[in-house]
Amino acid sequence: MARARGQEIARLTPPTQSPRTVDLRRHKGRSFSAFQYIEEQFPVATGRDGISLRRLFSQARNRDAKTLIVEQIEAVGAVADENAEIAAMFPTHEPRDLLRYTFWNEVVRKQDLDHLNSEGLIGYAILKRDCVKETRHDKWHVFESVFQKPRHTFIPCAKTFNVRAANSRLEIRGMLYCEQNGLNKACAQVAIRTLAASGANEEPFFSAINKCSADYHMKHPDMFEENEFSPRAGLHPPQIAEALRKFGYACDDIDYEQEDDADKKALPFHRYLYAGLESGAGALVGFKYGRTRKGGLKHIMPVFGHTFGQDAWVPRSEAAYFHVGEAKYIPSDAWLGSFVCHDDRFGSNYCFPRFYIDKKTVSYVSALIPPSAKHSSLIAEAYGIQSLNTLAKLLKRRSRKNTNPWTRRLLAFRSENQVVLRALPITPADYIEHLKSSEDWEFKRENPNICDGLRYFITQARRASALWMVEVSVPELFPTNQRKLGEILLDAGVTVTAKNAKSPPFLLARLVGNYYLPTSAAGGYLEVQSQLRSHTPIYRTDS
């Protein structure tokens, strides 16, 4: 059995044999067939067991793949750690094969292997075959993979991963996918690793997730029907939350089968999903399916991206026809078309419509909170509308003297509950850079002295190191033009409790031509004129 050497990573380890190249192109007289290739190379991965493998080739084909590089590699890092964990559980475990695949949208010949670059890389996968004689388990699975994101999607949680092919160290941006193996990991563990891999400084190990879950099970035996923790049986919501905390993530979650908070349960689950992915940390959705003696099976998936429908009818119709007087603002996810997720049973980078999963089947939802924040984006959004309503009173009193037409328009939209809010995490440095790069509709840019003063106010006077930026827009600007009328900044490092829940951690606001900074006087604001007098671009978290 291979040893786990330090922090070595399987996707970066040198091949143990000379790499092979496979021509994936379609030729007259000789066309590559992924189905035939998988059946020949992975005879134990047929039917349902081969879905995730076939998905790899489907994604590659969608990106016009021309070459596959196949490498035998040694089990190091998380792979070696998994082998050790399985061997402790199943003494007859034998890790049979370990392959690294890289897919390319260019023709790669053997003489090209020493001169590869990241531009042609579509994706990579590490394929692992495990055999356990005592359970007759002999299966391939995708230990991990990363592919380019689907076209026309936004992936705020994406990370750049380093991967090796032959003698070249390359980069690819996407979301780590993992598949369960029915031995030491189920859908919950692989979903946690997907999200943890995007933020953790070190490689997340499945053994760490399982140990954390086993410890929780031991400390809280009354919460579980099972006497002992079994990794292949999956995880319960408290274990999921505890494992996420181990990797530095708090979460705003709901166990719909246990939660007593009616207000939390009333918020649609897709709001939690969107809050998690826009925060750059991701989200989880668990649901029930099928019928068994225990009432049904459960499955959980990581959600980390979305599509965007510029011409969606729902945002306008909600307040006008169906929920008159109920909605106080329009959340930016109103234009969301589909979520992007991994399903470890089927493969990576799938899209599902926002309303596809029946809310009656959803059993668990979790919006991850970035490690730098002490409260969620949903709370930030609520504070955003509270702060905007307070500032609107000031704007209304001074609107007669204010000649900026966008002030009048903003007040009109707010009075009709038609402002759009979008909460995003941002650092003070990134916010200042966002201001410096912003250009309003009249091609005006912000005064650099104002930017320097705001930097001092945020980081020195208020000592804020992490922010929520709640962007303020209106329906005709946000979806199509992707522009806004300003933003409200909140201190993300403030812990929200019952005692201070009514006092927003407000730092400042920029609204159509003016900054508003709180003063020591009750309800008072220092007003600073901005050069940005009309709408400006929203902050792009993913291109």
XYZ file of C-alpha atoms in Angstrom:
543
model
C 0.000 0.000 0.000
C 1.347 3.430 -0.968
C 2.148 5.859 1.781
C 0.813 9.384 2.225
C 3.946 11.484 1.808
C 3.440 14.885 3.401
C 1.031 17.061 1.496
C 1.620 15.453 -1.905
C -1.370 15.592 -4.185
C -2.323 12.879 -6.667
C -3.157 15.309 -9.444
C 0.417 16.673 -9.233
C 2.423 13.490 -8.766
C 4.690 12.315 -11.637
C 3.449 9.367 -13.729
C 4.930 5.960 -12.936
C 5.000 4.979 -16.633
C 5.253 6.796 -19.949
C 1.998 8.672 -20.711
C -0.242 7.384 -23.494
C -2.207 9.581 -25.910
C -5.616 8.654 -27.295
C -7.022 10.321 -30.416
C -10.591 11.413 -29.625
C -11.359 12.850 -33.054
C -13.946 11.633 -35.513
C -12.362 10.371 -38.752
C -13.778 8.708 -41.814
C -13.015 5.031 -41.450
C -11.950 5.416 -37.797
C -14.048 7.409 -35.360
C -13.438 7.346 -31.631
C -16.344 5.978 -29.553
C -16.386 6.839 -25.868
C -18.859 4.042 -25.196
C -16.594 1.459 -26.804
C -13.499 2.860 -25.079
C -15.108 2.708 -21.622
C -16.405 -0.813 -22.209
C -12.921 -1.973 -23.219
C -10.880 -0.114 -20.607
C -13.292 -0.399 -17.663
C -15.051 -3.774 -17.966
C -16.344 -3.573 -14.378
C -17.867 -0.117 -15.021
C -20.885 -0.879 -17.165
C -24.485 0.259 -16.968
C -25.219 2.421 -13.936
C -21.661 2.027 -12.610
C -20.284 3.711 -15.741
C -22.435 6.860 -15.724
C -19.834 9.162 -14.158
C -17.127 7.866 -16.544
C -19.300 8.490 -19.578
C -20.074 11.974 -18.248
C -16.358 12.808 -18.346
C -16.207 12.060 -22.053
C -19.487 13.899 -22.701
C -18.109 17.072 -21.128
C -14.891 16.685 -23.089
C -16.805 16.186 -26.343
C -18.847 19.302 -25.614
C -15.558 21.241 -25.558
C -14.385 19.710 -28.845
C -11.859 17.362 -27.237
C -9.236 16.006 -29.608
C -6.782 14.196 -27.324
C -6.803 12.229 -24.096
C -3.581 11.739 -22.111
C -3.610 8.647 -19.884
C -1.119 8.243 -17.011
C -0.596 5.634 -14.340
C 0.119 7.392 -11.039
C 1.059 6.453 -7.486
C -1.404 6.827 -4.620
C -0.292 9.822 -2.558
C -2.011 12.442 -0.424
C -5.792 12.072 -0.179
C -5.783 8.896 -2.308
C -3.260 7.115 -0.085
C -5.133 8.331 2.976
C -8.350 6.850 1.590
C -6.643 3.523 0.926
C -5.472 3.397 4.537
C -8.953 4.218 5.817
C -10.637 1.550 3.657
C -8.028 -1.059 4.657
C -8.808 -0.377 8.331
C -12.488 -0.996 7.619
C -12.085 -3.888 5.152
C -8.909 -5.960 5.658
C -9.192 -7.565 2.195
C -9.183 -4.205 0.409
C -6.922 -4.056 -2.625
C -6.439 -0.807 -4.589
C -6.112 -2.175 -8.131
C -5.567 0.799 -10.472
C -5.101 4.565 -10.348
C -5.191 6.635 -13.539
C -4.950 10.336 -14.302
C -6.791 11.518 -17.394
C -6.344 14.946 -18.991
C -8.582 16.016 -21.886
C -7.371 18.466 -24.553
C -9.044 20.510 -27.270
C -5.920 20.251 -29.414
C -4.004 17.420 -31.027
C -1.236 16.267 -28.669
C 1.481 14.000 -30.048
C 4.143 12.202 -28.023
C 6.734 14.820 -28.973
C 4.404 17.500 -27.555
C 4.203 16.031 -24.050
C 7.097 18.133 -22.739
C 5.575 21.380 -24.023
C 1.963 21.405 -22.795
C 0.200 24.576 -21.644
C -3.045 25.283 -19.839
C -4.834 26.879 -22.805
C -5.732 23.552 -24.384
C -6.737 21.793 -21.152
C -10.454 20.983 -20.889
C -10.405 18.995 -17.683
C -8.771 16.248 -15.689
C -9.921 13.201 -13.729
C -8.364 10.738 -11.310
C -9.946 7.301 -11.727
C -9.613 4.727 -8.962
C -10.428 1.009 -8.860
C -11.034 -0.638 -5.484
C -11.518 -4.318 -4.804
C -12.811 -5.753 -1.508
C -13.039 -9.533 -1.580
C -15.174 -9.903 1.541
C -17.992 -7.809 0.015
C -17.336 -8.717 -3.657
C -16.777 -5.048 -4.351
C -14.819 -4.427 -7.567
C -15.556 -1.004 -9.011
C -14.049 2.039 -10.663
C -15.058 5.475 -9.486
C -14.035 9.071 -10.155
C -11.969 9.937 -7.110
C -11.899 13.544 -8.300
C -12.149 15.651 -11.424
C -12.290 19.282 -12.497
C -13.699 20.453 -15.823
C -14.237 23.874 -17.305
C -17.568 25.322 -16.268
C -20.595 24.858 -18.543
C -21.100 27.629 -21.057
C -23.435 30.504 -20.119
C -23.155 29.790 -16.381
C -21.823 31.813 -13.452
C -19.668 29.927 -10.930
C -18.811 32.316 -8.058
C -17.307 29.428 -6.057
C -14.833 28.316 -8.747
C -11.182 27.832 -7.848
C -8.036 27.447 -9.931
C -6.555 23.976 -9.465
C -3.032 22.898 -10.370
C -2.714 19.602 -12.221
C 0.131 17.742 -13.888
C 0.171 16.150 -17.319
C 3.414 14.365 -18.313
C 6.141 16.835 -17.274
C 4.009 19.985 -17.326
C 2.340 21.737 -14.390
C -0.937 23.268 -15.561
C -3.940 25.207 -14.281
C -7.672 24.701 -14.695
C -10.523 26.652 -13.106
C -13.666 24.925 -11.928
C -15.236 22.952 -9.067
C -13.841 19.700 -7.716
C -16.113 16.703 -8.332
C -15.968 13.478 -6.320
C -17.939 10.234 -6.546
C -18.983 8.008 -3.668
C -17.633 4.465 -3.577
C -19.934 2.683 -1.122
C -16.990 1.927 1.159
C -15.749 4.939 3.115
C -17.798 7.719 1.564
C -21.365 8.462 0.540
C -22.952 11.471 -1.166
C -22.588 13.723 1.905
C -18.842 13.244 2.258
C -18.133 13.905 -1.411
C -20.371 16.994 -1.374
C -18.483 18.372 1.623
C -15.128 17.750 -0.078
C -16.340 19.566 -3.213
C -17.096 22.747 -1.276
C -14.185 22.482 1.158
C -11.705 22.084 -1.707
C -12.647 25.521 -3.032
C -11.699 27.288 0.181
C -9.365 25.066 2.178
C -5.630 25.762 2.087
C -4.844 22.057 2.418
C -6.209 19.040 0.580
C -9.456 17.876 2.292
C -9.232 14.193 3.291
C -12.281 11.947 3.550
C -10.824 10.416 6.708
C -10.943 13.865 8.365
C -14.628 14.244 7.452
C -15.400 10.767 8.772
C -13.437 11.212 12.009
C -15.217 14.500 12.695
C -18.588 12.822 12.030
C -17.728 9.788 14.174
C -16.672 12.032 17.079
C -19.947 13.940 16.834
C -21.876 10.653 16.795
C -20.038 9.522 19.931
C -20.660 12.797 21.783
C -24.378 12.913 20.876
C -25.579 9.265 20.768
C -29.164 10.214 21.610
C -29.475 12.070 18.297
C -28.947 8.955 16.184
C -30.852 5.722 15.673
C -27.662 3.863 14.761
C -25.410 2.598 17.562
C -22.212 3.209 15.610
C -21.158 5.579 12.872
C -20.838 3.987 9.420
C -19.243 6.216 6.734
C -20.918 4.469 3.804
C -24.340 5.081 5.359
C -23.896 8.827 4.895
C -24.154 11.736 7.325
C -26.926 13.444 9.258
C -27.366 17.258 9.101
C -25.574 17.935 12.440
C -22.586 15.895 11.247
C -22.531 17.793 7.956
C -22.520 21.142 9.764
C -19.790 19.933 12.134
C -17.596 18.720 9.250
C -17.996 22.048 7.461
C -16.940 23.863 10.628
C -13.781 21.767 10.661
C -12.862 23.309 7.307
C -13.661 26.824 8.509
C -17.234 27.237 7.288
C -20.228 28.168 9.369
C -23.541 27.600 7.657
C -27.085 28.892 7.665
C -28.962 25.614 7.401
C -32.387 24.064 7.888
C -33.229 20.467 8.686
C -36.832 20.519 7.491
C -37.613 17.373 9.460
C -36.404 18.882 12.759
C -36.418 22.694 12.505
C -38.883 24.469 14.816
C -38.231 27.992 13.488
C -41.273 28.729 11.333
C -39.721 31.897 9.895
C -36.683 30.011 8.605
C -38.800 27.232 7.132
C -41.007 29.800 5.398
C -38.080 31.133 3.343
C -37.885 29.162 0.054
C -34.993 26.709 0.033
C -33.686 28.123 -3.244
C -32.993 31.415 -1.450
C -30.544 29.563 0.800
C -28.891 27.901 -2.189
C -28.429 31.212 -3.965
C -27.151 32.912 -0.818
C -24.478 30.268 -0.410
C -23.223 30.278 -3.972
C -23.204 34.076 -4.363
C -21.187 34.281 -1.152
C -18.495 32.302 -2.952
C -18.719 29.407 -0.486
C -21.470 27.243 -2.013
C -24.507 25.402 -0.713
C -25.960 21.935 -0.159
C -29.424 20.592 -0.922
C -30.712 17.278 0.395
C -33.930 15.629 -0.724
C -35.965 12.461 -0.296
C -36.849 10.088 -3.108
C -38.340 6.644 -3.608
C -40.242 4.580 -1.079
C -38.820 2.183 1.463
C -39.912 0.749 4.782
C -38.313 3.738 6.480
C -40.216 6.166 4.293
C -37.729 6.922 1.542
C -34.100 7.341 0.553
C -32.094 10.560 0.798
C -29.541 12.207 -1.444
C -27.498 15.406 -1.135
C -25.715 17.527 -3.744
C -23.360 20.525 -3.704
C -24.647 23.636 -5.502
C -22.147 26.258 -6.617
C -23.331 28.176 -9.690
C -26.289 29.348 -11.718
C -27.556 30.505 -15.068
C -29.052 33.956 -15.530
C -32.313 34.788 -17.304
C -32.189 38.433 -18.380
C -35.760 38.425 -19.646
C -37.404 36.606 -16.739
C -41.044 37.573 -16.188
C -41.239 36.412 -12.567
C -39.542 39.384 -10.843
C -42.057 41.871 -12.181
C -45.125 39.653 -11.833
C -44.474 38.580 -8.225
C -45.259 41.959 -6.684
C -47.725 43.058 -9.354
C -49.991 39.993 -9.492
C -49.281 37.282 -6.946
C -47.795 38.715 -3.743
C -49.088 42.282 -3.742
C -47.740 44.183 -0.733
C -45.802 41.217 0.660
C -42.376 41.607 -0.964
C -40.365 44.585 0.290
C -37.704 44.277 -2.411
C -36.645 41.990 -5.260
C -33.780 39.622 -4.440
C -31.307 39.250 -7.288
C -31.957 35.499 -7.542
C -35.327 36.350 -9.105
C -33.512 36.238 -12.465
C -31.855 32.902 -11.721
C -32.703 30.271 -14.322
C -31.001 27.073 -13.169
C -28.595 26.014 -10.451
C -25.304 24.306 -11.301
C -24.473 21.252 -9.217
C -22.549 17.991 -9.032
C -24.450 14.743 -8.601
C -21.950 12.150 -7.485
C -24.048 9.354 -8.977
C -24.188 10.921 -12.438
C -21.193 13.227 -12.804
C -20.193 16.874 -12.682
C -21.546 20.237 -13.800
C -25.244 19.562 -14.236
C -27.937 22.256 -14.336
C -31.372 21.940 -12.756
C -34.175 24.563 -12.908
C -34.729 26.594 -9.769
C -38.222 25.169 -9.158
C -37.531 21.624 -10.361
C -37.044 20.004 -6.941
C -40.397 19.871 -5.159
C -40.103 21.765 -1.871
C -42.046 18.942 -0.197
C -39.175 16.551 -0.933
C -36.399 18.847 0.316
C -35.147 17.546 3.658
C -32.082 19.722 4.212
C -30.530 22.892 2.845
C -27.350 24.659 3.867
C -25.886 27.974 2.744
C -22.200 28.118 3.598
C -20.863 31.329 5.109
C -17.378 32.507 4.046
C -14.755 32.000 6.790
C -14.228 35.769 6.994
C -17.902 36.467 7.805
C -19.771 36.112 11.099
C -23.257 36.188 9.609
C -24.871 35.063 6.355
C -25.701 36.982 3.207
C -29.412 36.493 3.958
C -28.939 38.498 7.152
C -26.866 41.035 5.216
C -29.680 41.378 2.684
C -32.210 41.988 5.475
C -29.939 44.636 6.985
C -29.521 46.096 3.503
C -33.213 46.814 3.015
C -33.434 48.114 6.602
C -30.575 50.547 5.969
C -31.982 51.575 2.579
C -35.377 52.365 4.117
C -33.699 54.507 6.772
C -31.654 56.393 4.180
C -34.703 56.809 1.933
C -36.289 59.049 4.565
C -33.237 61.298 4.415
C -33.220 61.257 0.598
C -36.905 62.111 0.496
C -36.482 65.139 2.765
C -33.723 66.479 0.542
C -35.091 65.421 -2.828
C -36.449 68.921 -3.556
C -32.938 70.359 -3.421
C -31.341 67.368 -5.151
C -31.235 67.807 -8.918
C -30.027 64.264 -9.620
C -32.883 62.468 -11.458
C -31.612 59.081 -10.268
C -32.401 60.010 -6.671
C -36.025 60.598 -7.640
C -36.102 57.340 -9.598
C -34.592 55.329 -6.756
C -37.185 56.695 -4.325
C -39.988 55.861 -6.750
C -38.838 52.268 -7.175
C -38.418 51.852 -3.415
C -41.923 53.127 -2.738
C -43.216 50.407 -5.077
C -41.011 47.704 -3.467
C -39.161 47.323 -6.746
C -35.541 47.802 -5.690
C -33.200 44.896 -6.369
C -30.724 43.811 -3.685
C -27.691 41.555 -4.126
C -25.425 40.712 -1.159
C -21.795 39.767 -1.835
C -18.713 39.276 0.358
C -15.830 41.588 -0.463
C -12.598 42.769 1.155
C -11.965 46.480 1.771
C -9.135 46.427 -0.788
C -11.363 44.851 -3.446
C -14.149 47.332 -2.714
C -11.811 50.280 -3.211
C -10.531 48.764 -6.457
C -14.139 48.241 -7.553
C -14.829 51.934 -6.923
C -11.701 53.022 -8.783
C -12.582 50.923 -11.823
C -16.268 51.922 -11.903
C -17.507 54.307 -14.570
C -20.979 55.812 -14.529
C -23.214 56.234 -17.562
C -21.704 59.658 -18.272
C -18.154 58.176 -18.295
C -17.309 59.743 -14.923
C -14.907 58.024 -12.493
C -14.503 58.423 -8.756
C -12.124 60.982 -7.268
C -8.988 59.055 -6.091
C -8.893 61.169 -2.903
C -12.386 59.942 -2.032
C -11.234 56.344 -2.492
C -8.241 56.919 -0.207
C -10.469 58.499 2.426
C -12.921 55.599 2.290
C -10.079 53.099 2.629
C -8.941 54.859 5.802
C -12.490 55.060 7.165
C -13.214 51.351 6.603
C -9.914 49.827 7.662
C -8.594 52.317 10.255
C -11.525 54.239 11.708
C -13.914 51.261 11.744
C -11.289 48.479 11.623
C -13.370 46.327 9.312
C -11.507 43.552 7.483
C -14.427 41.727 5.847
C -17.484 43.314 4.258
C -20.876 42.476 2.879
C -21.628 44.686 -0.100
C -25.376 44.897 -0.694
C -25.783 46.235 -4.219
C -28.859 48.362 -4.910
C -30.435 48.341 -8.363
C -33.783 48.358 -10.175
C -35.397 45.822 -12.564
C -34.583 47.676 -15.784
C -30.904 48.061 -14.865
C -29.874 44.909 -13.061
C -30.637 41.908 -15.325
C -29.913 43.253 -18.800
C -27.403 46.047 -18.273
C -25.943 44.510 -15.097
C -25.675 47.934 -13.482
C -26.647 49.427 -10.129
C -27.449 52.678 -8.334
C -25.053 52.118 -5.457
C -24.300 49.823 -2.556
C -24.577 49.498 1.198
C -21.527 48.246 3.081
C -21.879 46.176 6.259
C -19.197 44.895 8.601
C -19.235 41.114 7.977
C -17.064 40.532 11.057
C -19.837 41.458 13.488
C -21.591 38.538 15.169
C -25.347 38.992 15.046
C -27.166 38.055 18.261
C -30.657 38.582 19.632
C -29.379 41.638 21.531
C -27.966 43.494 18.527
C -30.196 42.064 15.787
C -32.029 45.368 15.359
C -28.797 47.374 14.980
C -27.301 46.761 11.552
C -23.481 46.635 11.329
C -23.714 49.573 8.917
C -20.460 51.066 7.611
C -21.481 53.348 4.767
C -23.676 53.659 1.714
C -23.132 55.026 -1.774
C -26.376 55.997 -3.482
C -26.534 57.911 -6.788
C -24.103 60.728 -6.215
C -23.443 60.673 -2.469
C -21.755 58.650 0.255
C -23.464 58.410 3.630
C -21.220 57.703 6.637
C -22.743 57.346 10.120
C -21.810 59.970 12.707
C -21.911 59.922 16.477
C -25.167 61.875 16.441
C -28.243 59.645 16.704
C -29.424 58.902 13.187
C -26.906 61.337 11.750
C -24.888 60.928 8.549
C -21.871 62.614 7.084
C -22.603 63.191 3.407
C -19.737 63.159 0.908
C -20.339 63.938 -2.727
C -19.390 61.277 -5.256
C -18.268 61.779 -8.840
C -20.383 58.740 -9.786
C -23.703 60.464 -10.396
C -25.643 57.734 -12.224
C -25.636 53.949 -12.493
C -22.416 51.928 -12.465
C -21.520 48.265 -13.236
C -22.355 45.596 -10.674
C -19.487 43.707 -9.089
C -18.659 40.657 -11.198
C -17.712 37.595 -9.165
C -17.381 35.310 -12.185
C -16.771 35.941 -15.865
